[in-house]
XYZ file of N, CA and C in Angstrom:
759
model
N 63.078 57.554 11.713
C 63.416 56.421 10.854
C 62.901 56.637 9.433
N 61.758 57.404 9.691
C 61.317 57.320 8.174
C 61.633 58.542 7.313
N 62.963 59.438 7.857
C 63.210 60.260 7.287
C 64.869 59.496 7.035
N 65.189 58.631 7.388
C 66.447 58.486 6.669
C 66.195 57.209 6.070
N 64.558 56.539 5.629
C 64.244 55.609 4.645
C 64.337 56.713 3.592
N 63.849 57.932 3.808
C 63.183 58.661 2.687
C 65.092 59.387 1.897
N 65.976 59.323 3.089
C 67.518 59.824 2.523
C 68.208 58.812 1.645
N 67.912 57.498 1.860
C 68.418 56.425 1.231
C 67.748 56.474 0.088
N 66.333 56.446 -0.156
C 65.788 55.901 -0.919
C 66.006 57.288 -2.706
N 66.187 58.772 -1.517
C 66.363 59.705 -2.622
C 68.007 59.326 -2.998
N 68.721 59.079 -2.341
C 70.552 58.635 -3.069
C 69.982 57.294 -4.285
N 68.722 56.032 -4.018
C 68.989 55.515 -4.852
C 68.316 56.314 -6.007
N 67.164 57.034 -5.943
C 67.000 57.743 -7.034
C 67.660 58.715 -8.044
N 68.728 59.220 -7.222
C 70.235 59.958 -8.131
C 70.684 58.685 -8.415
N 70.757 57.616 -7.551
C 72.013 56.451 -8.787
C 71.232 56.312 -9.555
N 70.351 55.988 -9.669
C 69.354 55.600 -11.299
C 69.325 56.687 -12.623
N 69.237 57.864 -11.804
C 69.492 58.521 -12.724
C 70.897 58.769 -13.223
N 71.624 58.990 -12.648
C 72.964 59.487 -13.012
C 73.665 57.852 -14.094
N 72.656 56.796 -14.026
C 73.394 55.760 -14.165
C 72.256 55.491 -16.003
N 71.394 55.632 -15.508
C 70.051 55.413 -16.965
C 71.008 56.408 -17.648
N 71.249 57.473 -17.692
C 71.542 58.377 -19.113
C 72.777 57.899 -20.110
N 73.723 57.996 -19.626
C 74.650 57.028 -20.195
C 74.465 56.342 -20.996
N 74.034 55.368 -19.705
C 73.875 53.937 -20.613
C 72.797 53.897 -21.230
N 71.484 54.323 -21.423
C 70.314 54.672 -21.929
C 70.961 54.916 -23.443
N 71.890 55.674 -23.860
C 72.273 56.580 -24.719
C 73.141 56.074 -25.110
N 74.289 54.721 -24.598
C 74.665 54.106 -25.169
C 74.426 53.029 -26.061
N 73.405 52.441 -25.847
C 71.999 51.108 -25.831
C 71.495 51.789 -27.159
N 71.116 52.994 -27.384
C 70.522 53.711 -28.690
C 71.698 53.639 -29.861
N 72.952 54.518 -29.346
C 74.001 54.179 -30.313
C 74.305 52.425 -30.792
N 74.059 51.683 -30.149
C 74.827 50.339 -29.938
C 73.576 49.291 -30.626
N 72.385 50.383 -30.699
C 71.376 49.420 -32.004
C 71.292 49.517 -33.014
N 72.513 50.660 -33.615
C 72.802 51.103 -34.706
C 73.646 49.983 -35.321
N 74.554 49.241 -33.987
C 74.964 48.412 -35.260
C 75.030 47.141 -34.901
N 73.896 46.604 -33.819
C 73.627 45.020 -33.111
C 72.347 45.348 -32.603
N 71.447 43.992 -32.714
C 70.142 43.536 -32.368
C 70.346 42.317 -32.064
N 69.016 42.333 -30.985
C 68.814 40.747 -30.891
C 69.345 40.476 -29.294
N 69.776 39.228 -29.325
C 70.352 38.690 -27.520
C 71.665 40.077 -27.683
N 72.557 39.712 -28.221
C 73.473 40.972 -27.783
C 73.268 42.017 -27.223
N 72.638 42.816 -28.115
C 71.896 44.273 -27.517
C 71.381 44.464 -26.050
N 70.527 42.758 -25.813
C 69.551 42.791 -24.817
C 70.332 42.921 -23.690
N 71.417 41.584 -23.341
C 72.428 41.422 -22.690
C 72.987 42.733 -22.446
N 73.623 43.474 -23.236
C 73.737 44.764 -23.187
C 73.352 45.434 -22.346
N 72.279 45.559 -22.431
C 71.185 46.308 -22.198
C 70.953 46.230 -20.608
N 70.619 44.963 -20.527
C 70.222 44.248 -19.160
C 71.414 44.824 -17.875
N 72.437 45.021 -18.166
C 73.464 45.657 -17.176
C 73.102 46.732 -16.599
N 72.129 47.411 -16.950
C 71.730 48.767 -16.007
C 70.829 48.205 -15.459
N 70.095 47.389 -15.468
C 69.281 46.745 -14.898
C 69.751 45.871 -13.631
N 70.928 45.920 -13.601
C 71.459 44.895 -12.547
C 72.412 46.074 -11.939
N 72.900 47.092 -12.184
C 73.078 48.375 -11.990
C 71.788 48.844 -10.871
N 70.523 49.126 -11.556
C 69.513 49.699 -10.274
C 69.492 48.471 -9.769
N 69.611 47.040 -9.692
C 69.152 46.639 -8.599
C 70.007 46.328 -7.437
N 71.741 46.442 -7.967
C 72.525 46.113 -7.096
C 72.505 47.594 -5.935
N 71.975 48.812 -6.752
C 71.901 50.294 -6.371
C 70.903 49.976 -5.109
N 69.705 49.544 -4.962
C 68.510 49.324 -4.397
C 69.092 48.197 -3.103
N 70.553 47.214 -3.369
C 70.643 46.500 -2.507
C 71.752 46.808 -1.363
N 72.716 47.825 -1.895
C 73.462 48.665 -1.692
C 72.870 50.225 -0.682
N 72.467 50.612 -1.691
C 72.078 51.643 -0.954
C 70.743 51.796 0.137
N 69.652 50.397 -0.615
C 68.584 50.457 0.472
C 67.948 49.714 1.277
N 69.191 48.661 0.961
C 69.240 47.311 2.018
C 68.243 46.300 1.534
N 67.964 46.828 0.229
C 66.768 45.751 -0.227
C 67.505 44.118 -0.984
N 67.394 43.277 0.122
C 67.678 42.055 -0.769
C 66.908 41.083 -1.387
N 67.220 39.700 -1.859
C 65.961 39.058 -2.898
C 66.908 37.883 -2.705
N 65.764 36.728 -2.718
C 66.128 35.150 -2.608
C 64.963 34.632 -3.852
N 65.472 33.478 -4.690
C 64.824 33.361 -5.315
C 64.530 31.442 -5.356
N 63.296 30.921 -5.276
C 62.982 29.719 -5.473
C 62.306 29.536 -6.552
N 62.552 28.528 -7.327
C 61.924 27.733 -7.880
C 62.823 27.518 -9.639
N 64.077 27.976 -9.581
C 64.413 28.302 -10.878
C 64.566 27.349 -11.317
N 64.625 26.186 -10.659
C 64.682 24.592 -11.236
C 63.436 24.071 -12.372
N 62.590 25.219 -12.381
C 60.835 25.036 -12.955
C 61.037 25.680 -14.116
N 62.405 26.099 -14.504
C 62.437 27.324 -15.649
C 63.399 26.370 -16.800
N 63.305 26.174 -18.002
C 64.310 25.708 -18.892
C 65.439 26.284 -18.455
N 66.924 25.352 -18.853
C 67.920 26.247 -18.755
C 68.591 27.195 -19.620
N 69.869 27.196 -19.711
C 70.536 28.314 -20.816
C 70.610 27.247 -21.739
N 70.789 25.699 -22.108
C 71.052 25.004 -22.864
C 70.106 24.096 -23.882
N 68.628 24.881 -23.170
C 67.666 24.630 -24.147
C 67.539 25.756 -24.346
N 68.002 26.053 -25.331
C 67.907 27.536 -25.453
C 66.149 28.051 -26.513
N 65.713 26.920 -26.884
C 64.753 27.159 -28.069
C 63.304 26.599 -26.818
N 63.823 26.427 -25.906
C 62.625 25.928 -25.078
C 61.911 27.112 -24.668
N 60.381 27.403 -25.040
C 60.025 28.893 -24.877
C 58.911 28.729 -23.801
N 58.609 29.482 -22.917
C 57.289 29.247 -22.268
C 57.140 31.221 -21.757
N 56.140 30.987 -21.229
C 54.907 32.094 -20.970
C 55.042 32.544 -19.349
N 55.695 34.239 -19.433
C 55.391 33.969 -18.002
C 54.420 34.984 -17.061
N 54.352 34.139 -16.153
C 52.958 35.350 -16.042
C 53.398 35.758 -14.304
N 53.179 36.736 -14.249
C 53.914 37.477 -12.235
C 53.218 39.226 -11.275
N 53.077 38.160 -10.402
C 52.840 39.164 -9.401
C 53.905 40.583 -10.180
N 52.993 41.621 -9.581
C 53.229 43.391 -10.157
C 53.238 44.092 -9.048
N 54.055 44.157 -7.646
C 53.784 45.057 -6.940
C 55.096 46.345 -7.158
N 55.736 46.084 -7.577
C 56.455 47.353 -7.965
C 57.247 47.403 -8.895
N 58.295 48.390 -9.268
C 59.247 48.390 -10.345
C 60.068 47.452 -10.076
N 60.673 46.986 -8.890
C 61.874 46.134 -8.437
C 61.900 44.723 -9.201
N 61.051 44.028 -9.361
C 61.059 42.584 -9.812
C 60.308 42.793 -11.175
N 59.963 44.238 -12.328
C 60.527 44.620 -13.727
C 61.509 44.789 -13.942
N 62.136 45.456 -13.114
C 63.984 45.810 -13.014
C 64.711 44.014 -13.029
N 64.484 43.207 -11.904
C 64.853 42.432 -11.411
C 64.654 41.302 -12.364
N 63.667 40.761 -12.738
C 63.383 39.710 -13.768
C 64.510 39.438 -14.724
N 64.600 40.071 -15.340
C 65.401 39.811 -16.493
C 67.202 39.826 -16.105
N 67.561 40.044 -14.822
C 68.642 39.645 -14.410
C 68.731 38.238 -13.647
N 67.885 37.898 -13.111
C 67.717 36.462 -13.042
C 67.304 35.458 -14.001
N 66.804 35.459 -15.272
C 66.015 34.526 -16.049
C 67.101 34.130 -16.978
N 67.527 33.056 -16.847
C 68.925 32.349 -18.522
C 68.468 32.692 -19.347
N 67.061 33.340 -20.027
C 66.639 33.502 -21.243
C 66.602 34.855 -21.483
N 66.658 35.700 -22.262
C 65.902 36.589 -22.756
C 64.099 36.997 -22.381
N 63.917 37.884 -21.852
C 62.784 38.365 -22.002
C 62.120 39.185 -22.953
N 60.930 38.998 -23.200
C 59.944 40.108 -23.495
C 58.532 40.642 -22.822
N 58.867 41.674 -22.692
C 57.850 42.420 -21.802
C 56.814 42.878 -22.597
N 55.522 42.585 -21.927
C 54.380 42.954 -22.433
C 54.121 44.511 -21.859
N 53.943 45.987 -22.596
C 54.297 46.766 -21.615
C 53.330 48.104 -22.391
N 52.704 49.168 -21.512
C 52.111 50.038 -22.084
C 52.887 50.997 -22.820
N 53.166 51.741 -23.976
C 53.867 52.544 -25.043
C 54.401 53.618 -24.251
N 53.737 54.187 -23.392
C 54.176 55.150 -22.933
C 55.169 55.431 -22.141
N 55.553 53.966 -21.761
C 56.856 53.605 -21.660
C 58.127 54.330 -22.069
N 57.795 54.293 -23.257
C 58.653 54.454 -24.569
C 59.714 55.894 -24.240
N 58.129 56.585 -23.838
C 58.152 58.183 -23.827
C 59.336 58.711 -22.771
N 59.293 57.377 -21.605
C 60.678 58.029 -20.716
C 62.126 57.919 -20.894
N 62.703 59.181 -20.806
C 64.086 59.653 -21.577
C 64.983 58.592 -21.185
N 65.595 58.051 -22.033
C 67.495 57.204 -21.852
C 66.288 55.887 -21.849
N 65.415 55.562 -20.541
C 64.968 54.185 -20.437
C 63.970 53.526 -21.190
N 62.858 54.709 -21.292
C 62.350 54.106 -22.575
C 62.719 54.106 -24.171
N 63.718 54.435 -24.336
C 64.235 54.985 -26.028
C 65.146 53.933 -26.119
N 65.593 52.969 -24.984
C 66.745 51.912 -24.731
C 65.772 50.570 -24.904
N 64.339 50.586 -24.082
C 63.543 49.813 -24.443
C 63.115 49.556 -25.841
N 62.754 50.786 -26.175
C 62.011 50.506 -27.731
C 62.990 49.877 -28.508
N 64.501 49.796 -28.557
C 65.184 49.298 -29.238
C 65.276 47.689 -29.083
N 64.760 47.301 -27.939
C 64.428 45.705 -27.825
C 63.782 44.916 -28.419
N 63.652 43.825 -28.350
C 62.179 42.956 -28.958
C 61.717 42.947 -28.043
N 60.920 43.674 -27.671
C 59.568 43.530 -26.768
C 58.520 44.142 -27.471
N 57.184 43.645 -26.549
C 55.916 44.270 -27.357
C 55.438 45.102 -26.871
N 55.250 46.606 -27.037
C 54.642 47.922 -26.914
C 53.468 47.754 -27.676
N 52.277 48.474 -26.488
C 51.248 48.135 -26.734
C 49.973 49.254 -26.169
N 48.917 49.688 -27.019
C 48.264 50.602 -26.721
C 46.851 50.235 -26.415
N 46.794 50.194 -24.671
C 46.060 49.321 -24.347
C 44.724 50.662 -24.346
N 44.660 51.160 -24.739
C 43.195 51.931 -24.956
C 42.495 51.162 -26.065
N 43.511 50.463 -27.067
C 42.771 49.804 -28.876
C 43.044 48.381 -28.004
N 42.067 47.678 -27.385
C 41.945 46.335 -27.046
C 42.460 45.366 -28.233
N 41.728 45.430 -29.052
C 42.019 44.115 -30.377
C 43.027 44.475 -31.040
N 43.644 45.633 -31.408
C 44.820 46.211 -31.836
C 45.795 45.430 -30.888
N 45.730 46.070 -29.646
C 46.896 45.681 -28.542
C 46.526 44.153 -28.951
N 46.190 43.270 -28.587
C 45.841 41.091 -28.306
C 46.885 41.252 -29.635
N 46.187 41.592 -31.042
C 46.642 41.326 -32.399
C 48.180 41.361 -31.951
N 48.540 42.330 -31.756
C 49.857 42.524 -31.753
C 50.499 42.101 -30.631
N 49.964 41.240 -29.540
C 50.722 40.544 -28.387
C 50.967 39.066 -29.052
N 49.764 38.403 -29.506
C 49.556 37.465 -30.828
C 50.775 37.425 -31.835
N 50.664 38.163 -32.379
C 51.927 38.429 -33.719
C 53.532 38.397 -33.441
N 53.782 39.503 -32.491
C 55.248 39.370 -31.930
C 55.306 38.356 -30.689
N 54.720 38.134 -30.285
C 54.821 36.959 -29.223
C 55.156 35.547 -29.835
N 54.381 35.209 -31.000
C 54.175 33.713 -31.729
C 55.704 34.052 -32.219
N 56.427 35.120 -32.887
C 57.601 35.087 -33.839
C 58.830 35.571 -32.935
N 58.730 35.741 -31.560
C 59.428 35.543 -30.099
C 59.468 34.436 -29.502
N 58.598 33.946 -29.595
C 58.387 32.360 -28.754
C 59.167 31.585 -29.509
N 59.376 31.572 -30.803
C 59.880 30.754 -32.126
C 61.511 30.966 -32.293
N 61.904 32.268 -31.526
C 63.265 32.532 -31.500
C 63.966 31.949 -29.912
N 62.514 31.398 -29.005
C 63.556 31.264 -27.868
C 63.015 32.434 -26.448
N 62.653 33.091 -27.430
C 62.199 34.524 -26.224
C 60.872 34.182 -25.337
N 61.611 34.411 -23.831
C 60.625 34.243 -23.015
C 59.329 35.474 -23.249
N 57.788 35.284 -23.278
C 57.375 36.756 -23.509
C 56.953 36.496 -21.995
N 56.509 37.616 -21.052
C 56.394 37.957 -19.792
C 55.446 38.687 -19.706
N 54.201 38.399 -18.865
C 53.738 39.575 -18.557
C 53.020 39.546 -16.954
N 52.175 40.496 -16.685
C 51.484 41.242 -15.139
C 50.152 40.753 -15.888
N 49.598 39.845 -15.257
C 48.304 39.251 -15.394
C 46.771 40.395 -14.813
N 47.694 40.971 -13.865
C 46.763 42.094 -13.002
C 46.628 43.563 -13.903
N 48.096 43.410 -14.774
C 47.531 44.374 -15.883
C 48.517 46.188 -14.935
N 48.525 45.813 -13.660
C 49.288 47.393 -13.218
C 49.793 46.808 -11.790
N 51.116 47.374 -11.157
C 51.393 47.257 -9.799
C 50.014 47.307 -8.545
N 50.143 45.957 -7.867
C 49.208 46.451 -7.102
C 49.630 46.439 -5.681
N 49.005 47.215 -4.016
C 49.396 47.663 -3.342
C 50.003 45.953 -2.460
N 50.801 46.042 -1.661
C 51.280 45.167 -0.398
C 49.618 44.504 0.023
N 49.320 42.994 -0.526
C 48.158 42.462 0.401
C 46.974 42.630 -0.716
N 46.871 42.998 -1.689
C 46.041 43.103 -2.487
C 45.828 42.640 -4.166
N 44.745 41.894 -4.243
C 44.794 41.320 -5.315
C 43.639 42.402 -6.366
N 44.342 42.125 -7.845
C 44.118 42.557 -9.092
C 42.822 41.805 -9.722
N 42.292 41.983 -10.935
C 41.504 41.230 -11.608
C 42.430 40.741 -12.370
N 42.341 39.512 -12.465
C 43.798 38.482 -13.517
C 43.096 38.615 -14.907
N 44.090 39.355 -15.562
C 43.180 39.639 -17.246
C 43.753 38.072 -17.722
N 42.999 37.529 -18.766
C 43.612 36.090 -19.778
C 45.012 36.142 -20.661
N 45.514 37.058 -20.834
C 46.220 37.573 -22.130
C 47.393 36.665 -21.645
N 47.845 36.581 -21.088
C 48.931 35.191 -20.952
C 48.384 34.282 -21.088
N 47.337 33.366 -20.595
C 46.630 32.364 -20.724
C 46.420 32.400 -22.689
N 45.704 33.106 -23.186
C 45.899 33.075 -24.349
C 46.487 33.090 -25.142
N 48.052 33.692 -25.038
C 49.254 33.684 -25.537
C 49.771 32.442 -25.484
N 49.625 31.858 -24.786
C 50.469 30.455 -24.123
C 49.679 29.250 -24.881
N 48.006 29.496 -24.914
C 47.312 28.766 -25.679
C 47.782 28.696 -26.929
N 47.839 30.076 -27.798
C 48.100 30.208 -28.772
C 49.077 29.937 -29.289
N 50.207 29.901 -28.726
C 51.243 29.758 -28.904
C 51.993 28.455 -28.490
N 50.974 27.191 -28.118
C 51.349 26.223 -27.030
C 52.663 25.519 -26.290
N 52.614 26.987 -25.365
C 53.632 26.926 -24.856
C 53.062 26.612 -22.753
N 53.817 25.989 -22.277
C 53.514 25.921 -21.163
C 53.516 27.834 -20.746
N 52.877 27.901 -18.890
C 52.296 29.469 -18.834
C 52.966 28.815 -17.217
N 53.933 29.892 -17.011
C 54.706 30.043 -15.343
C 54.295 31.094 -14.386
N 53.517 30.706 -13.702
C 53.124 31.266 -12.655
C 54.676 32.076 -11.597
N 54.545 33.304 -11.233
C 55.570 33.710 -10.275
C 55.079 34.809 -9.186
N 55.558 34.449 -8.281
C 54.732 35.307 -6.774
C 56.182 36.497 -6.454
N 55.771 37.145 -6.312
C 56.778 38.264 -5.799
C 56.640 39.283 -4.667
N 57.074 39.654 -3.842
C 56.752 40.054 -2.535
C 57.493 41.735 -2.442
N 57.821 42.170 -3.116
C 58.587 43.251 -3.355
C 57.987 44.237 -2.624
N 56.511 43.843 -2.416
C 55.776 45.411 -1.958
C 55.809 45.675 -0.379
N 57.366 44.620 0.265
C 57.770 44.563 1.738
C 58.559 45.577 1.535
N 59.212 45.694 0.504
C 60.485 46.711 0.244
C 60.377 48.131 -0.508
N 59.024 48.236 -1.576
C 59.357 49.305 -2.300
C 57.471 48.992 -2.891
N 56.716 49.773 -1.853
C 55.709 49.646 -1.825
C 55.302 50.344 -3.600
N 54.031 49.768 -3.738
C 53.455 50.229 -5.278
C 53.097 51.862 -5.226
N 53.899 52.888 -6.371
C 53.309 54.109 -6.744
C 54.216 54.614 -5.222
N 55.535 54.121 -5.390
C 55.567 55.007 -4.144
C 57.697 55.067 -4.479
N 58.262 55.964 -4.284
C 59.762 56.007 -4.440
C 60.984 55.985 -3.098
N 59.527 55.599 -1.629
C 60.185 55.364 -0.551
C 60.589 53.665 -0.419
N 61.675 53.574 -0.516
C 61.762 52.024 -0.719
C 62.571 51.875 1.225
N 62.171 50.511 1.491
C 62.363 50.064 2.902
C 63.774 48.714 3.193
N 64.479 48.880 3.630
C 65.592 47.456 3.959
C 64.459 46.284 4.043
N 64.725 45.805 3.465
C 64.322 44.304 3.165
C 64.373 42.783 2.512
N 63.414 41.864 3.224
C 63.810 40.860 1.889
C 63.030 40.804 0.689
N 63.235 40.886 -0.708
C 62.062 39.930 -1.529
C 62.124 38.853 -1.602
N 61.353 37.858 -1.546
C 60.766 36.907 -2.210
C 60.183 36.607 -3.518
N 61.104 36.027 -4.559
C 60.604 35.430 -5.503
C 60.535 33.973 -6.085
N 58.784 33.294 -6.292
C 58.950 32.155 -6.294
C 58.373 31.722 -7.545
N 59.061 30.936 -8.361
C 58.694 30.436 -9.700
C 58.257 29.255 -9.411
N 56.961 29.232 -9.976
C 56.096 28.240 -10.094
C 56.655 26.718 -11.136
N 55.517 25.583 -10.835
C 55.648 24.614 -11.931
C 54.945 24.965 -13.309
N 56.036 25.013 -14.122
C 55.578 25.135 -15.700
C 53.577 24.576 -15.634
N 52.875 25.405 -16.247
C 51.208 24.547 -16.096
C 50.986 24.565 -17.922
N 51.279 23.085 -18.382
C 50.432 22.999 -19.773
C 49.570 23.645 -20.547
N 49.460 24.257 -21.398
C 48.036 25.003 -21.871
C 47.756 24.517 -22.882
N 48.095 23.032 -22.881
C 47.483 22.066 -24.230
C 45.604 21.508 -23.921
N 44.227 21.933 -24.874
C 43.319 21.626 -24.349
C 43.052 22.921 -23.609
N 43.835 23.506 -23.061
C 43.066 24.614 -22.007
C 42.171 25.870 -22.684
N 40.963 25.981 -22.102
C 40.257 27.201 -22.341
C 41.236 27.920 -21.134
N 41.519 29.825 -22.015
C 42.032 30.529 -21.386
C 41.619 31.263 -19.688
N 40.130 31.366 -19.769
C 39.667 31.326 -18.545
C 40.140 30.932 -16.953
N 39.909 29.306 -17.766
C 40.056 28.479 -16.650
C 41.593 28.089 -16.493
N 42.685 28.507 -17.505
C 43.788 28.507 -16.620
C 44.311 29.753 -16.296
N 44.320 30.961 -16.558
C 44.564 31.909 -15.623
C 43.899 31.567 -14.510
N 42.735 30.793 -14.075
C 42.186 30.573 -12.889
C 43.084 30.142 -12.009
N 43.838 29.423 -12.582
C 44.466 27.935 -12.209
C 46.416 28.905 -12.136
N 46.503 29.620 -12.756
C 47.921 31.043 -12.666
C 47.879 31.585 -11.274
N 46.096 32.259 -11.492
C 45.654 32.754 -10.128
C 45.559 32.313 -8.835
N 45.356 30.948 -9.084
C 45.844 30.589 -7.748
C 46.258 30.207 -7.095
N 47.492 29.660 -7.748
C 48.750 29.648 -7.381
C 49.639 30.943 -6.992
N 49.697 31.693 -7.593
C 50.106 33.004 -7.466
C 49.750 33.607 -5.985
N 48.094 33.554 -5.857
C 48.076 34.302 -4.690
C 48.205 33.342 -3.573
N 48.161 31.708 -3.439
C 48.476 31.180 -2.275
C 49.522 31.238 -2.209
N 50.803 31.461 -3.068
C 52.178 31.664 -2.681
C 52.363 33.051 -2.387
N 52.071 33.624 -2.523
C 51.828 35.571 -2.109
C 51.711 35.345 -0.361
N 50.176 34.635 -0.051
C 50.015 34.390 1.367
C 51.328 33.340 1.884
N 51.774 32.508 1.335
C 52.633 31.688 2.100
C 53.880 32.988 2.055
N 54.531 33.299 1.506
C 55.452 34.274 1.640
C 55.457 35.428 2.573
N 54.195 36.360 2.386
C 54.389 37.001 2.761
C 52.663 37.371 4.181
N 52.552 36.287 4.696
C 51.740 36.298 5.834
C 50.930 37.312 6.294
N 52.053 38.124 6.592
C 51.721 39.653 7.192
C 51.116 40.344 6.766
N 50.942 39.897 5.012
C 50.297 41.153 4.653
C 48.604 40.666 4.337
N 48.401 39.576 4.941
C 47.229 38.697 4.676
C 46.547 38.141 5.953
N 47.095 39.091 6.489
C 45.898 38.773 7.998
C 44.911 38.071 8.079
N 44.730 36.618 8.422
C 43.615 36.175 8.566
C 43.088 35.159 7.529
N 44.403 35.043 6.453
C 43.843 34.577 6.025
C 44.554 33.358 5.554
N 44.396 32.297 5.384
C 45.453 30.827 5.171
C 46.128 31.312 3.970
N 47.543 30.773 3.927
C 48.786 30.560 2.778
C 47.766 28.978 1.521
């Protein structure tokens, strides 16, 4: 069995590739002469490309609750903060094909560096960021975030800071909590279960379901940043345990 997870999972890795260059390379030409939602939209189609690839080829499917907690397409200037479980690439891929808004990803530079996908990224509004210069990187999550939030753009980020394994929790850094302060914008908690299907640091992906659940918008008017990532955190991980049980032995949802 786990040699024809490992046959599926290498066919979806040729569709990604055979499918990123292209369009990677089209996305570069096509910022030559449009920016902004267009481009992104654009853009976002290979993204729904690997994930329809991943549902297709590796039986991985996704149900999503809570989108009633999210502004719609018709407030379009309504901006908030979102902050989400990181267990694999699938729900980075996945996000931004479900959300009415525009995203921006909070994301390490080196990103950048991978061929067709990161050279398609850098052409976005998102914030690239060099998390070795701490106050460099905040400054500049601060700066393009406040003049993103102001256009409408959701900014997004991994509170844990990197994918972490099926069942295991991260240290929740503030940097959403502070963004959201700063920017006073409500801060959305989201639980994601992906690491049933396409475990972290790993390219064997499994038939499955995800689970993704969007939280209630949480105020960050008055809030010290601390104490509401506290309050991100734990919501996040009791919906992690209610979802996904199994991987929490022992321990209450």
């Amino acid at each position: 069995m786990r040699g024809f997870w490992a046959l599926r999972s290498l066919l979806f890795v040729i569709w990604m590739a055979a499918t990123v260059a292209p369009w990677g390379s089209l996305m570069v030409v096509l910022s030559l002469f449009m920016r902004g939602e267009r481009l992104y939209w654009a853009t976002m189609v290979w993204l729904r490309l690997a994930i329809w690839g991943a549902r297709v080829i590796c039986g991985v499917r996704h149900r999503v609750h809570g989108l009633h907690h999210l502004p719609t397409v018709a407030q379009r200037r309504q901006a908030v903060v979102l902050a989400a479980k990181h267990q694999s690439a699938w729900e980075a891929f996945a996000f931004p094909t479900l959300m009415p808004h525009p995203l921006a990803y909070v994301f390490k530079r080196e990103l950048l560096w991978v061929p067709f996908f990161g050279w398609a990224m850098g052409r976005l509004d998102m914030i690239h960021i060099d998390r070795r210069k701490r106050n460099q990187a905040w400054a500049r999550v601060a700066t393009q975030g406040r003049q993103l939030a102001a256009q409408g753009v959701w900014v997004i980020m991994f509170p844990e800071g990197t994918r972490m394994a099926r069942g295991c929790r991260g240290t929740y850094k503030n940097g959403a909590a502070r963004l959201a302060i700063d920017c006073g914008l409500p801060i959305v908690p989201i639980a994601a279960t992906s690491g049933r299907c396409w475990p972290a640091r790993s390219l064997l992906l499994r038939p499955g379901l995800v689970d993704i659940s969007i939280g209630p918008p949480i105020d960050s008017s008055g809030r010290q940043s601390d104490e509401l990532m506290r309050e991100v955190e734990t919501w996040i991980e009791a919906e992690m345990r209610r979802l996904d049980p199994e991987a929490y032995p022992g321990q209450a949802g």
